[in-house]
Structure formats: structure tokens, C-alpha cells
Short mmCIF file of C-alpha atoms in Angstrom, two decimals:
data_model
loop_
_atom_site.label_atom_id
_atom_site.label_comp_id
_atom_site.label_asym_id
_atom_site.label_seq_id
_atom_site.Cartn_x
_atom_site.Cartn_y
_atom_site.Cartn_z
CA UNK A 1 102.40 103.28 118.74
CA UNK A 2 106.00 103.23 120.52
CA UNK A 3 108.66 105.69 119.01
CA UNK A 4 110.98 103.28 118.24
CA UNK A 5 108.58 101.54 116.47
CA UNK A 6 111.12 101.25 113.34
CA UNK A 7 114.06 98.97 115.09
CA UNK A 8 111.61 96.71 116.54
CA UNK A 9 113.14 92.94 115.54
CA UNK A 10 111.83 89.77 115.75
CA UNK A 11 113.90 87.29 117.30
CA UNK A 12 114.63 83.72 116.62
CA UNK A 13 116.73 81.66 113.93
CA UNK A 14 115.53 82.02 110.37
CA UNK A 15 117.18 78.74 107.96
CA UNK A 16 114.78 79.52 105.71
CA UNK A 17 117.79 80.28 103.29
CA UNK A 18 119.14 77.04 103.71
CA UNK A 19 116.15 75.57 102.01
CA UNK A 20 116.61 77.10 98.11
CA UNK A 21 118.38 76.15 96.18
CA UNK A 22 122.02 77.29 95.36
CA UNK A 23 122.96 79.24 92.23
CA UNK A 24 126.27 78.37 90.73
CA UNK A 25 126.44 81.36 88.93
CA UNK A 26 125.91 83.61 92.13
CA UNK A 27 128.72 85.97 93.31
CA UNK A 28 129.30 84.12 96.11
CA UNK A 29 131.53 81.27 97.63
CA UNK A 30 131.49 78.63 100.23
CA UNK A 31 133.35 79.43 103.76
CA UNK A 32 134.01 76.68 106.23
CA UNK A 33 133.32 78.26 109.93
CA UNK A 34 131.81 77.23 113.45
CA UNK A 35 128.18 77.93 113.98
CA UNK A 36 127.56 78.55 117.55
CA UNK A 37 124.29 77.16 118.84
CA UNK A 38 122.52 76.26 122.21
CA UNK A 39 123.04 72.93 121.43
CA UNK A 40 126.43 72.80 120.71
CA UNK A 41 128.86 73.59 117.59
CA UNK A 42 129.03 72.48 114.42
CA UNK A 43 131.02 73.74 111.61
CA UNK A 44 129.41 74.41 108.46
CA UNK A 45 129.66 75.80 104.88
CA UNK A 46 128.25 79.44 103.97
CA UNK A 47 128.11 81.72 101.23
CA UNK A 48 130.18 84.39 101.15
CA UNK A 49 129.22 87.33 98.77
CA UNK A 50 132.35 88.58 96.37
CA UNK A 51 133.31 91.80 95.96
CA UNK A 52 135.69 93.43 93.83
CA UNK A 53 137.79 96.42 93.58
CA UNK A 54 136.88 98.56 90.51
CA UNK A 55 138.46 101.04 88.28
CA UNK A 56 136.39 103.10 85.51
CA UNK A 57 137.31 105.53 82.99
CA UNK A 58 135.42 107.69 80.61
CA UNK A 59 137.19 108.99 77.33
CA UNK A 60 140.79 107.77 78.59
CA UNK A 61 139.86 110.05 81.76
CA UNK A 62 140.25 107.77 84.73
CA UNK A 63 137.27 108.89 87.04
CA UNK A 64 136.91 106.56 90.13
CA UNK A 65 137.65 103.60 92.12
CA UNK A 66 135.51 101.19 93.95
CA UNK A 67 133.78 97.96 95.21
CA UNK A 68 131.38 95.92 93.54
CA UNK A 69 129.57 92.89 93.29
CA UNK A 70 131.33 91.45 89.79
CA UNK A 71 128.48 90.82 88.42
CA UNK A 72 126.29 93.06 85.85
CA UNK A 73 129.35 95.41 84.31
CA UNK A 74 127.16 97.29 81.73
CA UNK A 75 124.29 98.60 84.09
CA UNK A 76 126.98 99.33 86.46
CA UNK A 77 128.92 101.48 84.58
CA UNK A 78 126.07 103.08 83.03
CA UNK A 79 124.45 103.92 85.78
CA UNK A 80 127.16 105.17 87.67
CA UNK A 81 128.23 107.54 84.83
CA UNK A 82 124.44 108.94 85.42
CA UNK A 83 123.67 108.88 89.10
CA UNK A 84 127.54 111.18 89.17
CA UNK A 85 126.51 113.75 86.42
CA UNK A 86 128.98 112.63 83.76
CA UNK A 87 125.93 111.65 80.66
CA UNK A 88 122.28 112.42 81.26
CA UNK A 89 121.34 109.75 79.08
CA UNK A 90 121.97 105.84 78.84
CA UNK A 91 122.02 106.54 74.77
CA UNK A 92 125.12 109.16 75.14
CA UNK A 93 127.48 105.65 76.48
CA UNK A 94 128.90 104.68 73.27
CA UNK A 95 130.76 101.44 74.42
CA UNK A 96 131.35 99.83 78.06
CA UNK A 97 134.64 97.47 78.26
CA UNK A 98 135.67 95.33 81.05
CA UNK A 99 139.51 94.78 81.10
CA UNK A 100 140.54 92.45 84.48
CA UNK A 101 139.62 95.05 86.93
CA UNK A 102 138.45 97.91 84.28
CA UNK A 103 135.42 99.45 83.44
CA UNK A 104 136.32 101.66 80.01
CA UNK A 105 133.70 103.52 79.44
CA UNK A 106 133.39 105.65 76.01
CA UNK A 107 130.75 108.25 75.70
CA UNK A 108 129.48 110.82 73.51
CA UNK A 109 129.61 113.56 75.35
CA UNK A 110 131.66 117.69 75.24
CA UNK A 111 135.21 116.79 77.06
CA UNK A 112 134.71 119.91 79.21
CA UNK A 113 131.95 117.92 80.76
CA UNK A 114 134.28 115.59 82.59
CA UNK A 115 136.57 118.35 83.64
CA UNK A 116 133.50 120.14 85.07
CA UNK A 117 131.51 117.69 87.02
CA UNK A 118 134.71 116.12 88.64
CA UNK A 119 135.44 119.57 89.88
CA UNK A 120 131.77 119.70 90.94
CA UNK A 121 132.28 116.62 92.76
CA UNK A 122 135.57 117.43 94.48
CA UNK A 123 137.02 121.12 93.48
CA UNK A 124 140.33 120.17 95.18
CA UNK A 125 141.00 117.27 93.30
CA UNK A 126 143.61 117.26 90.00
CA UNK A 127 142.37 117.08 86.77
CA UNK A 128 144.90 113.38 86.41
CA UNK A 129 143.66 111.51 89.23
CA UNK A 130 140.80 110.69 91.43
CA UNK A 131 140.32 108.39 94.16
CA UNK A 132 136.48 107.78 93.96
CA UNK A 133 133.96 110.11 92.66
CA UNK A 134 130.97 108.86 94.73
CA UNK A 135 129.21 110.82 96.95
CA UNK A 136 128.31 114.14 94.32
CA UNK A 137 126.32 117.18 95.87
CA UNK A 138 123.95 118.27 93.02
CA UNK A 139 121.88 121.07 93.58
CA UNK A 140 121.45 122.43 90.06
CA UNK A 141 118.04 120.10 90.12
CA UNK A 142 115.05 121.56 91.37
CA UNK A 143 113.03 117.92 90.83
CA UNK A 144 110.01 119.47 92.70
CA UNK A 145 109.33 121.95 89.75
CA UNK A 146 109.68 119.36 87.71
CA UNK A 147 106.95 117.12 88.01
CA UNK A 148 103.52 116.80 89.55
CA UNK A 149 103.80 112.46 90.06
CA UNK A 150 102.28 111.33 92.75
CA UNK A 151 102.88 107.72 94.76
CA UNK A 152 100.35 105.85 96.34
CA UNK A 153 101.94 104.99 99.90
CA UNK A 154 100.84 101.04 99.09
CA UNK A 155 103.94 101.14 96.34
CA UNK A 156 106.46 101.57 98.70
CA UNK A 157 104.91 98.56 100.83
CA UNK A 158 104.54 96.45 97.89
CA UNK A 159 108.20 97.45 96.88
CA UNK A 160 109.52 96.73 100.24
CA UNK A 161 107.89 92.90 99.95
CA UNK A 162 109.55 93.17 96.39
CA UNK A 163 113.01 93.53 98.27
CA UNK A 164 112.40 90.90 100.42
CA UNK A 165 111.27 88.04 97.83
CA UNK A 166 113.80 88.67 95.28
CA UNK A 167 116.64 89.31 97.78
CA UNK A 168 118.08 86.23 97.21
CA UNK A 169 121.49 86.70 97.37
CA UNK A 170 121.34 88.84 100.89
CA UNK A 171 119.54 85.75 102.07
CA UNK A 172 122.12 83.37 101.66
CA UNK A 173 124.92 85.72 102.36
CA UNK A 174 123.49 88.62 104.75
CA UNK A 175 126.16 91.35 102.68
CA UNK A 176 124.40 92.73 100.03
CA UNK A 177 122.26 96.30 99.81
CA UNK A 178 118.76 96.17 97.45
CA UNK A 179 117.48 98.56 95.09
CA UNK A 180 114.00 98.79 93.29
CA UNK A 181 113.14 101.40 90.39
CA UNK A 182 109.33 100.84 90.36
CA UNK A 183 106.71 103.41 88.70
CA UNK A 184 104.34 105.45 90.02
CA UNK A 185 101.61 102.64 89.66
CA UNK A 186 104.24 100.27 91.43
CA UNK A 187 105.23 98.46 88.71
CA UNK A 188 108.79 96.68 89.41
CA UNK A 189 111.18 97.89 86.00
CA UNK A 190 114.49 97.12 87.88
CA UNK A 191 116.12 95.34 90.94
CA UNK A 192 119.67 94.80 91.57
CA UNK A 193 121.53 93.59 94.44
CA UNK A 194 125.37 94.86 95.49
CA UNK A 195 127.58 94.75 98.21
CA UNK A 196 128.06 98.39 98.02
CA UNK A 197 125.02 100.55 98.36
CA UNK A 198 126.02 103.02 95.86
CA UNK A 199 126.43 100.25 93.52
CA UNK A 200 123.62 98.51 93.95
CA UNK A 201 121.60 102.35 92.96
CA UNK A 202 123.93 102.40 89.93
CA UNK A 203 123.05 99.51 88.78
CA UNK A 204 119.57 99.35 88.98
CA UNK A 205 119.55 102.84 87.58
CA UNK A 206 121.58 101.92 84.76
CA UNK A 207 119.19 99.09 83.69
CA UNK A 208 116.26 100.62 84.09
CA UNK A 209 118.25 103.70 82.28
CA UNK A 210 119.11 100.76 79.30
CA UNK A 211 115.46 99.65 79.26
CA UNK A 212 114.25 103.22 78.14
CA UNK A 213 112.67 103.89 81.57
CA UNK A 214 111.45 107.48 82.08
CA UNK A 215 113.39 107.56 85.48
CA UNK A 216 111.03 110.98 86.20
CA UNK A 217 108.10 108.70 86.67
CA UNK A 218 109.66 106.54 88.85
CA UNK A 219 110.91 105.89 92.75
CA UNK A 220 114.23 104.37 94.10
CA UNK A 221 112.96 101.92 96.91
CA UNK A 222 116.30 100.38 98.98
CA UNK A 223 117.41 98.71 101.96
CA UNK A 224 120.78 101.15 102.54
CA UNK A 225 120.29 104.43 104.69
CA UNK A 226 119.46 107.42 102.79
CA UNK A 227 122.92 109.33 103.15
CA UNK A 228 123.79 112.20 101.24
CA UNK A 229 125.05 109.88 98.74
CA UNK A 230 122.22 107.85 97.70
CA UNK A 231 120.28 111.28 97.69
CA UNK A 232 123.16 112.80 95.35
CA UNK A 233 122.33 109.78 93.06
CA UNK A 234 118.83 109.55 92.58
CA UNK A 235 118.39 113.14 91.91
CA UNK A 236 121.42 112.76 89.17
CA UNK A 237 118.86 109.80 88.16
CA UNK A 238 116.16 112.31 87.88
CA UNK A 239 113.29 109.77 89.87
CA UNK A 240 110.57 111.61 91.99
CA UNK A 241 110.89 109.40 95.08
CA UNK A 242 114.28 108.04 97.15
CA UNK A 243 112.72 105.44 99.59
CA UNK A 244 113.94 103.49 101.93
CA UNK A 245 113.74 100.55 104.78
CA UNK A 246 116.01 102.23 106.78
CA UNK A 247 116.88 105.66 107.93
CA UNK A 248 118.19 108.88 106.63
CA UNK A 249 120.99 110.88 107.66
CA UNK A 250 120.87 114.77 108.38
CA UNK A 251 122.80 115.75 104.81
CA UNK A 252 120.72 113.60 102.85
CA UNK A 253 117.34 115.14 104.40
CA UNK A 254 118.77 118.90 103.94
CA UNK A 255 119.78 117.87 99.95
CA UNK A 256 116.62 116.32 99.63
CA UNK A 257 114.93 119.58 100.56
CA UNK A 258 117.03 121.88 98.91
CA UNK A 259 116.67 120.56 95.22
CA UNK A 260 112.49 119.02 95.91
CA UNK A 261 113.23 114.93 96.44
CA UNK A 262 110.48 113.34 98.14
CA UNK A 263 112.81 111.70 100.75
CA UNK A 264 111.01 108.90 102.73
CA UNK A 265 112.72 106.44 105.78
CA UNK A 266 111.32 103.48 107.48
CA UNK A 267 109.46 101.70 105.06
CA UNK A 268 107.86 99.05 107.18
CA UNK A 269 104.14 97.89 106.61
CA UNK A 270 101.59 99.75 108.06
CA UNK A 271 104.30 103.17 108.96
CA UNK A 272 106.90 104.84 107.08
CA UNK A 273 108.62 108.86 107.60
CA UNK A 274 108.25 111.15 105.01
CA UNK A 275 110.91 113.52 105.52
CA UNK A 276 110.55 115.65 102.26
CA UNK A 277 107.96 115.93 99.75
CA UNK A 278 105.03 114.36 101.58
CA UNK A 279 102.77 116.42 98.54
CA UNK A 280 103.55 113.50 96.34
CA UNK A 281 102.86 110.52 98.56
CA UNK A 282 99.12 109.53 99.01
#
């Protein structure tokens, strides 16, 4: 097997997107541009994915800023306010408002807990503002002491395929990230799709998190690379498993290991790197 295995690509055109059908109600819009082919030029129409800047706020605290797909407010908010530390449970989020460019979120929670985890987020920043609050280094977690699940290596495969079927917004657009929440018996309970990585993990954690899900029984299976980020969040999330089509980078492994995520990269049917935790895939 060559090492670079993992970037291999196929080449050639793939229309097949051209072929379904359009959703109205899809965050994207039509572009005019020039496609460039060996026949000649031609302009066409494409979908263009939206994004949107976001603000959100928890208890009249304002807590971060970012971009979204504007699309699926609730799970985003929700899931956000878990994969950062502010609730540990979807229940605690007593209402979720969007106002223009808003998220207020209300929660049930000790108002020392905000103060605390935005200092354990970023310890220089002031108590009246922050810029964005992604990005979290948790380490008070120890998920490998925590459970004893085990993944058959088939779910990630099957999850992957998962990605790739229901992806249908990436495949008429090309801009969005994809995130699974599947059980240890590879059952798919979430899937969201975002322009931003992070928010595509907060949202499919925060309707999976809505559903009831027991998030300890369960895997995060994505397209993004597994930064230090998307490690931050899943542990926040409490699943067993952060998996991933793509690669990781050297401060997600080392968080990974430090608080017992199994951390695997390069999801791609019949291989994949384990790069933590390889006790709980079989």
C-alpha cells in the first residue's frame, strides 16, 4: 500500500449534481459565472451556499460571534452552548431566540458558570466582550475512564458513505463541512451540514443533544480536519469517538490523548489512522 494512500483522487468531471433536483428551501443561491471546459466556455448558473454572520448570548451575556449556514437556529445554539462548556445538558436551555442576526439564548444554569468557562476559554479576555469563543481547551474530561464502548471499524465506513449520500448541499455547492453522530452499532441519530466546521459539530450535537441522545454512546464522524477545535468540542459533547475523512492536526492529537478521545483520521474504505484510543475500535 503507498503512504500517501489517503490523498489519492480520482480524476475526471462529476455532473452528477446537476441531475437532482433543486431545493428551494436550501441555503443556497444561483451565481452566473464562466465554466471553463476543453471544449470551450459557457456560462452557467450555480449554487452558491449562504452564510451568515452570527451573534449569541446567554443570560444577557454576549458570548461569541460567528458564521453559519442560516439554517437550523435551535440545534445550533444548543449545541454550541454544549460543545463550549457553558450547559452540560440540552434540558438546562430554557429558550433559544433569533433576532435578525441574534441567537438569545436563556439557560438555567449558576451565573458564575459563564464567567468561568469564558475565562477557561480565553483568560485574557474581559468579562463585557468576546470576539468568538470557539476553539475551548478542555482537559477536565478524562472520557477514557469513562466508558468501556467499543466501535466496530465498519461504522465509521458506513458513516463515511452516510456523508456522502446525504451531502446534498456540498454537492451542489462544494462549501459545506458534514457531521454524523451515529451509535456504537452505527446507527445514524444526527447529520447536519454547515459552512463552518465548528458549526456544522454544533449542530449536529445539538440535535442529537434535543433528541435525548446519550452522546457517551456515540461517535462524531466528519469531513473537516480534526483540529484542536473539533477535538475541544466533541469531548465538551461527551461522545467516545471524533472521526474523520480527513486529517488531524498535532494539537488536536496531543488533546485527544491527554483527556482519552479515541481520535481517528482518514476514513476511507478499506484504511483509516487511529491516532488515539485504538482500544475502542474493533
Amino acid at each position: 500500500m503507498p503512504l500517501d494512500w489517503h490523498v489519492d483522487r480520482k480524476t475526471g468531471q462529476n455532473n452528477f449534481w446537476r441531475d437532482e433536483e433543486r431545493d428551494v428551501s436550501a441555503p443556497y443561491l444561483p451565481y452566473r459565472c464562466v465554466e471553463l471546459t476543453e471544449d470551450g466556455n459557457n456560462e452557467i448558473d450555480v449554487d452558491v451556499i449562504v452564510e451568515k454572520e452570527f451573534h449569541l448570548s446567554l443570560n444577557d451575556v454576549p458570548l461569541a460571534s460567528f458564521f453559519a449556514t442560516p439554517r437550523e437556529f435551535k440545534e445550533l445554539a444548543t449545541g454550541f452552548l454544549l460543545c463550549e462548556g457553558f450547559i452540560d445538558h440540552a434540558i438546562d436551555i430554557i429558550s433559544v431566540e433569533v433576532e435578525d442576526d441574534k441567537l438569545v439564548c436563556h439557560a438555567d444554569i449558576c451565573p458564575d458558570r459563564i464567567k468561568k468557562t469564558r475565562r477557561d476559554i480565553d483568560p485574557d479576555a474581559r468579562f463585557d466582550f468576546c470576539s468568538c469563543a470557539i476553539g475551548s481547551r478542555p482537559c477536565r474530561k478524562k472520557i477514557g475512564s469513562e466508558t468501556d464502548i467499543k466501535f466496530d471499524r465498519k461504522v465509521f465506513f458506513k458513516a463515511v458513505e452516510h456523508l456522502k449520500k446525504d451531502a446534498k448541499t456540498w454537492r451542489r455547492t462544494g462549501g459545506t463541512h458534514s457531521v454524523i453522530v451515529c451509535d456504537s452499532e452505527g446507527e445514524i441519530l444526527a447529520f447536519c451540514e454547515d459552512v463552518s466546521r465548528a458549526s456544522a459539530v454544533d449542530k449536529a450535537v445539538g440535535k442529537a443533544a434535543l433528541a435525548g441522545v446519550d452522546m457517551s454512546n456515540c461517535a462524531l464522524v466528519a469531513t473537516g480536519r480534526l483540529s484542536v477545535t473539533m477535538v475541544s468540542k466533541a469531548i465538551n459533547a461527551g461522545v467516545s469517538v471524533l472521526a474523520s475523512k480527513a486529517g488531524p492536526i498535532n494539537e488536536g492529537i496531543d488533546l485527544a490523548r491527554a483527556t482519552g478521545l479515541a481520535l481517528v483520521g482518514f476514513v476511507r474504505p478499506p484504511n483509516m489512522y487511529v491516532y488515539n484510543g485504538i482500544e475502542r475500535i474493533i
